[in-house]
PDB file of C-alpha atoms in Angstrom:
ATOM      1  CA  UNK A  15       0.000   0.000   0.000  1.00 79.00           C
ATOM      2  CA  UNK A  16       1.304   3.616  -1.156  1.00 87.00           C
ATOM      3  CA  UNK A  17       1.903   6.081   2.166  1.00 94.00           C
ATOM      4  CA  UNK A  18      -0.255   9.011   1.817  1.00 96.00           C
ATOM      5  CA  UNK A  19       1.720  12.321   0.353  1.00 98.00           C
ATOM      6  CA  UNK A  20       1.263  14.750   2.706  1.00 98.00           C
ATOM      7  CA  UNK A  21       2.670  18.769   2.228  1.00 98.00           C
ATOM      8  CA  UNK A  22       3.045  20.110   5.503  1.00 98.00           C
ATOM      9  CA  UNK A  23       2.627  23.735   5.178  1.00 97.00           C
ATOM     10  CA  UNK A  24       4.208  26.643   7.431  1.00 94.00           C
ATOM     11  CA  UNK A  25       1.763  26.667  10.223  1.00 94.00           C
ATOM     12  CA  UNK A  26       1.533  23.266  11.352  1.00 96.00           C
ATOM     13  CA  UNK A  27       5.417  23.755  11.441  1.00 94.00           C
ATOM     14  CA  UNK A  28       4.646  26.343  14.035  1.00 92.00           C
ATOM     15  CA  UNK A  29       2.050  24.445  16.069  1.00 94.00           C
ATOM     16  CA  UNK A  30       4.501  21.270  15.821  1.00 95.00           C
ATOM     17  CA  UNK A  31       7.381  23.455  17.186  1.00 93.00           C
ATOM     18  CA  UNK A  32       5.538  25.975  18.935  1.00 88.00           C
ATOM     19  CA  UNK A  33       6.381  27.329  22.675  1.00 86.00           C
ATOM     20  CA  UNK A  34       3.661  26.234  24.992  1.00 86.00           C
ATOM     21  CA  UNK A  35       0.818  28.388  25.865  1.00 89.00           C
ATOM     22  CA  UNK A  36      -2.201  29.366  28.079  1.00 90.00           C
ATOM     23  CA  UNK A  37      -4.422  29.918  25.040  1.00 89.00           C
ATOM     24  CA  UNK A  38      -6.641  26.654  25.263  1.00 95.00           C
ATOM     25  CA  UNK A  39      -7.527  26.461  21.614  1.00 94.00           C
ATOM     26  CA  UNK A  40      -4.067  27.226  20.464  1.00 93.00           C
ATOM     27  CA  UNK A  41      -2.398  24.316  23.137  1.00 94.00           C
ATOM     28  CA  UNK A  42      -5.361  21.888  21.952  1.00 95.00           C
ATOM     29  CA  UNK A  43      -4.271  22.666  18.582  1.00 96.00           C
ATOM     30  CA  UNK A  44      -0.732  22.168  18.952  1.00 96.00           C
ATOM     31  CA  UNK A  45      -1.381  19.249  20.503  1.00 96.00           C
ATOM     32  CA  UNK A  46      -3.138  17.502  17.572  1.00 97.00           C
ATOM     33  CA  UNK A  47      -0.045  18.546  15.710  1.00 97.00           C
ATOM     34  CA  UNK A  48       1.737  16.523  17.880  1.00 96.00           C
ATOM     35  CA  UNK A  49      -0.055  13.833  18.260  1.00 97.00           C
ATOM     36  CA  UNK A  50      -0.258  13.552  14.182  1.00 97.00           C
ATOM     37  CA  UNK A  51       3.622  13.970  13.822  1.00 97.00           C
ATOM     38  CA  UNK A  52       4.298  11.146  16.111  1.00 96.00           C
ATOM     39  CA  UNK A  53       1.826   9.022  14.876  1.00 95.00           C
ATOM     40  CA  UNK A  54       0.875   9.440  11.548  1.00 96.00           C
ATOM     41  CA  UNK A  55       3.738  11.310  10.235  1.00 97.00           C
ATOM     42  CA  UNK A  56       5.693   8.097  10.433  1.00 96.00           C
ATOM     43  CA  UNK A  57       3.089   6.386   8.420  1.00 95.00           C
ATOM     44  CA  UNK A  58       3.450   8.793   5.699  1.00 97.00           C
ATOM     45  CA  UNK A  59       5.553  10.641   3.135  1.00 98.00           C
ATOM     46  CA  UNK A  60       6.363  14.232   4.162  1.00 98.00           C
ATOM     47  CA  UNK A  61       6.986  17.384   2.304  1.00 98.00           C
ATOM     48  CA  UNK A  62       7.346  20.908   2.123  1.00 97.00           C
ATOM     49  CA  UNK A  63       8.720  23.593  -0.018  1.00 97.00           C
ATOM     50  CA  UNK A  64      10.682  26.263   0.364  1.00 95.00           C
ATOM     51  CA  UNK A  65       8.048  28.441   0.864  1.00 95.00           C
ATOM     52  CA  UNK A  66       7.983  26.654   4.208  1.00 93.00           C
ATOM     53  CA  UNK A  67      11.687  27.822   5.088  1.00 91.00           C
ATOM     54  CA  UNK A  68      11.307  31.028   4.395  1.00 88.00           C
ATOM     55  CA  UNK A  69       7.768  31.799   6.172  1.00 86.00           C
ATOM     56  CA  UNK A  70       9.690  29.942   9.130  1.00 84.00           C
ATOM     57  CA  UNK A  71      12.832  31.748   9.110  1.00 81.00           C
ATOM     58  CA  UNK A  72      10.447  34.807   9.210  1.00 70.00           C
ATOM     59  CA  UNK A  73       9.006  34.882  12.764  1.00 69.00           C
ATOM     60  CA  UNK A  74       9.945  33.665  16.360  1.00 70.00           C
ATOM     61  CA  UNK A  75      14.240  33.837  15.525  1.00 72.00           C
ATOM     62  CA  UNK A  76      13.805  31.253  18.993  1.00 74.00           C
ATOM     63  CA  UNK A  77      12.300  28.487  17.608  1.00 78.00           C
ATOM     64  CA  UNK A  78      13.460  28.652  14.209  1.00 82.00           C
ATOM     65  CA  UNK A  79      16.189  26.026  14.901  1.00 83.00           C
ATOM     66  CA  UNK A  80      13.665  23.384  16.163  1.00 88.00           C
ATOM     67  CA  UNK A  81      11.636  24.175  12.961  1.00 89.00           C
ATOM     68  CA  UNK A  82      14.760  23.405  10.799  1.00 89.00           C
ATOM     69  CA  UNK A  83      15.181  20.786  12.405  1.00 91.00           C
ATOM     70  CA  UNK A  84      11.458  19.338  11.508  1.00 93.00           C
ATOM     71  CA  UNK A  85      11.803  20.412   7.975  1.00 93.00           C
ATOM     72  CA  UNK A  86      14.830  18.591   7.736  1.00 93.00           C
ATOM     73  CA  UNK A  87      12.771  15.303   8.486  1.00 95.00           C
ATOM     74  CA  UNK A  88      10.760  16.018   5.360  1.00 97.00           C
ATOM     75  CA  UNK A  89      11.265  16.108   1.291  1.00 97.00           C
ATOM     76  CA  UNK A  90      11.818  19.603   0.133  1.00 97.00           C
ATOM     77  CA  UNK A  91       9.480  20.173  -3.185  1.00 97.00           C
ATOM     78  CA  UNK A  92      10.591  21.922  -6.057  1.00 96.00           C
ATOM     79  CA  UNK A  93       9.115  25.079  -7.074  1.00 96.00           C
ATOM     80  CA  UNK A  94      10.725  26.022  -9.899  1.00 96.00           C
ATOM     81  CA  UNK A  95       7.924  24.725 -12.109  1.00 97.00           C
ATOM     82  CA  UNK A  96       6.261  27.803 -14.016  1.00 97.00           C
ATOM     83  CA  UNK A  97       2.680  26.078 -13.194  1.00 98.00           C
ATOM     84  CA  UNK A  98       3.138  26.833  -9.726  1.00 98.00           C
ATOM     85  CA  UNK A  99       2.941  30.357 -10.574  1.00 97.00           C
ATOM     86  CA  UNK A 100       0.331  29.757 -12.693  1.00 98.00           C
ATOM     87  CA  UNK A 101      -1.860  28.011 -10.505  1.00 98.00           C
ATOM     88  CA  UNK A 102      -1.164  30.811  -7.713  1.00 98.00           C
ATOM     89  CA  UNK A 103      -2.627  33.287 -10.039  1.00 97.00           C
ATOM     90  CA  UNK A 104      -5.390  31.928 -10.897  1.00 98.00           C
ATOM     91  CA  UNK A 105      -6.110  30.722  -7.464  1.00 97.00           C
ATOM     92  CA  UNK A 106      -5.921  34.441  -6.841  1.00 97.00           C
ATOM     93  CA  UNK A 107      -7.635  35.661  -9.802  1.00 96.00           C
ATOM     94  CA  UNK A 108     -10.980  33.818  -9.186  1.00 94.00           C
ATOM     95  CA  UNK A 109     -10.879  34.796  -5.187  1.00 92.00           C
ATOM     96  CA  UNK A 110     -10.089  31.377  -4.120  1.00 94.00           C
ATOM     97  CA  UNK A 111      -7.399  32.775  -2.184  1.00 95.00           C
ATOM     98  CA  UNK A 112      -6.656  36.435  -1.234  1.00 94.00           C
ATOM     99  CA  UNK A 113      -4.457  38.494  -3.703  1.00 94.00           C
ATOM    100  CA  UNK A 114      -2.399  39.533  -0.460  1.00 95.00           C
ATOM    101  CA  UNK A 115      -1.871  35.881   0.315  1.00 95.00           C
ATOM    102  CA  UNK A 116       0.662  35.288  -2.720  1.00 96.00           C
ATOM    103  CA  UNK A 117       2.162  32.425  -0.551  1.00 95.00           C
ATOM    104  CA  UNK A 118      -0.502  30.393   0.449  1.00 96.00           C
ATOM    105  CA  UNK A 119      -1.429  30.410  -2.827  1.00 97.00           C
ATOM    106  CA  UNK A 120       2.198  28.789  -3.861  1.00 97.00           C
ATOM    107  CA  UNK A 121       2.039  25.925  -1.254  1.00 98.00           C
ATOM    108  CA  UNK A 122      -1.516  24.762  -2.424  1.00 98.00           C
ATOM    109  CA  UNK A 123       0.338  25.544  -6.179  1.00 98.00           C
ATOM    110  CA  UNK A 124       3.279  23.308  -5.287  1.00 98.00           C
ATOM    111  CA  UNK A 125       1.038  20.361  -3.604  1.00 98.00           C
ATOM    112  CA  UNK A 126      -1.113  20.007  -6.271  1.00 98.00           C
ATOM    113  CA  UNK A 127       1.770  20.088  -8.955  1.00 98.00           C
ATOM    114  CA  UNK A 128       3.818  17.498  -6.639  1.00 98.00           C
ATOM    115  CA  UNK A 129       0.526  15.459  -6.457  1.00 98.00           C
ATOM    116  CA  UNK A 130       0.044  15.844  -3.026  1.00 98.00           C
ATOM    117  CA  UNK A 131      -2.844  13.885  -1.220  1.00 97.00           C
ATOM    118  CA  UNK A 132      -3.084  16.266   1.606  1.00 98.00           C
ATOM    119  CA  UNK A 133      -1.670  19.366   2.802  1.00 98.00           C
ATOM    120  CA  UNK A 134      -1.781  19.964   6.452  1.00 98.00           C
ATOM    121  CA  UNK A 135      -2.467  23.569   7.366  1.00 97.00           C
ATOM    122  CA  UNK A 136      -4.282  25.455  10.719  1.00 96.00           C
ATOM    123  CA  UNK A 137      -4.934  28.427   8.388  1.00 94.00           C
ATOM    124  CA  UNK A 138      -8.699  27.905   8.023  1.00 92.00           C
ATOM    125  CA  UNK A 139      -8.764  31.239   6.767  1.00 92.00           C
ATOM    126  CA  UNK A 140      -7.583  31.012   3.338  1.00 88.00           C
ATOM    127  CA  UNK A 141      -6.293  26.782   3.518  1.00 94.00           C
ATOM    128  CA  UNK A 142      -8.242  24.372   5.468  1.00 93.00           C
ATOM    129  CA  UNK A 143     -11.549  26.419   4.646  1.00 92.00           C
ATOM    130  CA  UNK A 144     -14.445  24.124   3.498  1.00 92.00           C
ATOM    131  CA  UNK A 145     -16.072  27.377   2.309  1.00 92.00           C
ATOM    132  CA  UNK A 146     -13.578  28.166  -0.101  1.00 93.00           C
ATOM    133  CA  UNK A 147     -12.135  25.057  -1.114  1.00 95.00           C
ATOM    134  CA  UNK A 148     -14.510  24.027  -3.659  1.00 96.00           C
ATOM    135  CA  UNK A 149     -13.019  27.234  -5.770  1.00 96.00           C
ATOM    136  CA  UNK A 150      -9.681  26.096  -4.914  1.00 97.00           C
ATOM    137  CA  UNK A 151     -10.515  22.312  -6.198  1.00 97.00           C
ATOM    138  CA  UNK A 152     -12.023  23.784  -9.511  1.00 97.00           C
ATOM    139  CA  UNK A 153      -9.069  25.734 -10.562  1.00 97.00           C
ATOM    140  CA  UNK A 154      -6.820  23.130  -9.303  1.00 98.00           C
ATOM    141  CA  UNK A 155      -8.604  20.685 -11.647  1.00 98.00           C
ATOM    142  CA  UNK A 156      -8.931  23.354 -14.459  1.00 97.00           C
ATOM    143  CA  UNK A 157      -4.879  22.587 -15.044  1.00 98.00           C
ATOM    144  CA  UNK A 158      -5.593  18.768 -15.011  1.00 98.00           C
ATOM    145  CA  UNK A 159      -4.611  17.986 -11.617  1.00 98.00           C
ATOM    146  CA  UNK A 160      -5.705  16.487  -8.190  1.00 97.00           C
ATOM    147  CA  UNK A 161      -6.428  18.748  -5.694  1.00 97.00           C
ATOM    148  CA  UNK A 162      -4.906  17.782  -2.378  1.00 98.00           C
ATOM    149  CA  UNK A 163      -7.059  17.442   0.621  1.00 96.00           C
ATOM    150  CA  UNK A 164      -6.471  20.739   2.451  1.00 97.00           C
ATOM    151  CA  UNK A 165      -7.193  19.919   6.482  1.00 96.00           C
ATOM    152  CA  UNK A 166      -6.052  20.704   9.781  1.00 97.00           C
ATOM    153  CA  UNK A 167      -3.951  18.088  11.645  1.00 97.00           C
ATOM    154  CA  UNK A 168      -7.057  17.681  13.703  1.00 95.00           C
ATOM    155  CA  UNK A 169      -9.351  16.955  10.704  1.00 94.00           C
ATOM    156  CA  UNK A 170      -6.908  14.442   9.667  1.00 95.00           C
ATOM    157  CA  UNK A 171      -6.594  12.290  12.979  1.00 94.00           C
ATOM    158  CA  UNK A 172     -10.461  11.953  13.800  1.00 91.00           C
ATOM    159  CA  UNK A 173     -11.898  11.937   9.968  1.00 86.00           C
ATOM    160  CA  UNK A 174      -9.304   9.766   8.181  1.00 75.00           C
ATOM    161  CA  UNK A 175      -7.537   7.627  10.935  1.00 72.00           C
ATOM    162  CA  UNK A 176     -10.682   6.252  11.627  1.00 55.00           C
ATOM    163  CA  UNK A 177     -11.440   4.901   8.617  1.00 48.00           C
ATOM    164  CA  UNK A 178      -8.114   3.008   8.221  1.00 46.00           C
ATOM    165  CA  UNK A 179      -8.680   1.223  11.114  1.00 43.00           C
TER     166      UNK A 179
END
């Protein structure tokens, strides 16, 4: 049986390697993260881009070591490919993603030209957003790919584990 490909995109690199916190949602969050890096990240192919590497060289200088040191443990995707660009404007151009959100646009971009089954992501804003992914499958598919499964860790562990089991 094939592992599931799975693009881990810049925030669930900051959840996994987060400091801790008093914020309940953000600790339960992290700790999904967690939990799905130590058990189903084993069970699965990892990637990111470097996209990733620069968004997490960008913020919190502390923990950017321990995030290196996660990305390290994954493939690092190409994105040299002129459809990635292409994709991220039209993803942009029909509104599936913000035009100020030129990156999140390039990681769904790069998963879908990588083939991707998932990417991971805690932005429900403009990623893991049920509201807007149908746009973001249609253009996705309009270039004659798959569209990746775009979820939260969280999503991942009690809709998909389950029905492996």
């Amino acid at each position: 049986m094939r592992k599931s490909r799975v693009y881990l995109e810049t925030s669930f690199m900051f959840y996994l390697t987060g400091r801790e916190t008093n914020d309940v949602k953000v600790a339960s969050d992290q700790a999904y993260t967690r939990k799905w890096w130590a058990e189903e990240g084993p069970k699965c192919d990892l990637f990111t881009s470097p996209f990733v590497i620069i968004e997490s060289n960008d913020r919190d200088p502390e923990y950017v070591e321990k995030r290196s040191e996660k990305i390290a443990e994954t493939k690092l995707l190409p994105i040299d490919d002129p459809l990635i660009g292409q994709i991220a404007t039209k993803l942009i151009e029909l509104a599936a993603i913000p035009p100020k959100e030129v990156t999140d646009a390039q990681h769904v971009a790069t998963a879908a030209v990588a083939g991707m089954d998932y990417l991971l992501s805690w932005n429900c804003k403009h990623l893991a957003n049920p509201h807007t992914f149908p746009k973001t499958k249609e253009v996705i598919e309009s270039f004659g790919l798959h569209c990746p499964q775009i979820i939260t860790p969280r999503s991942y562990l009690e809709d998909f584990c389950d029905e492996r089991q």
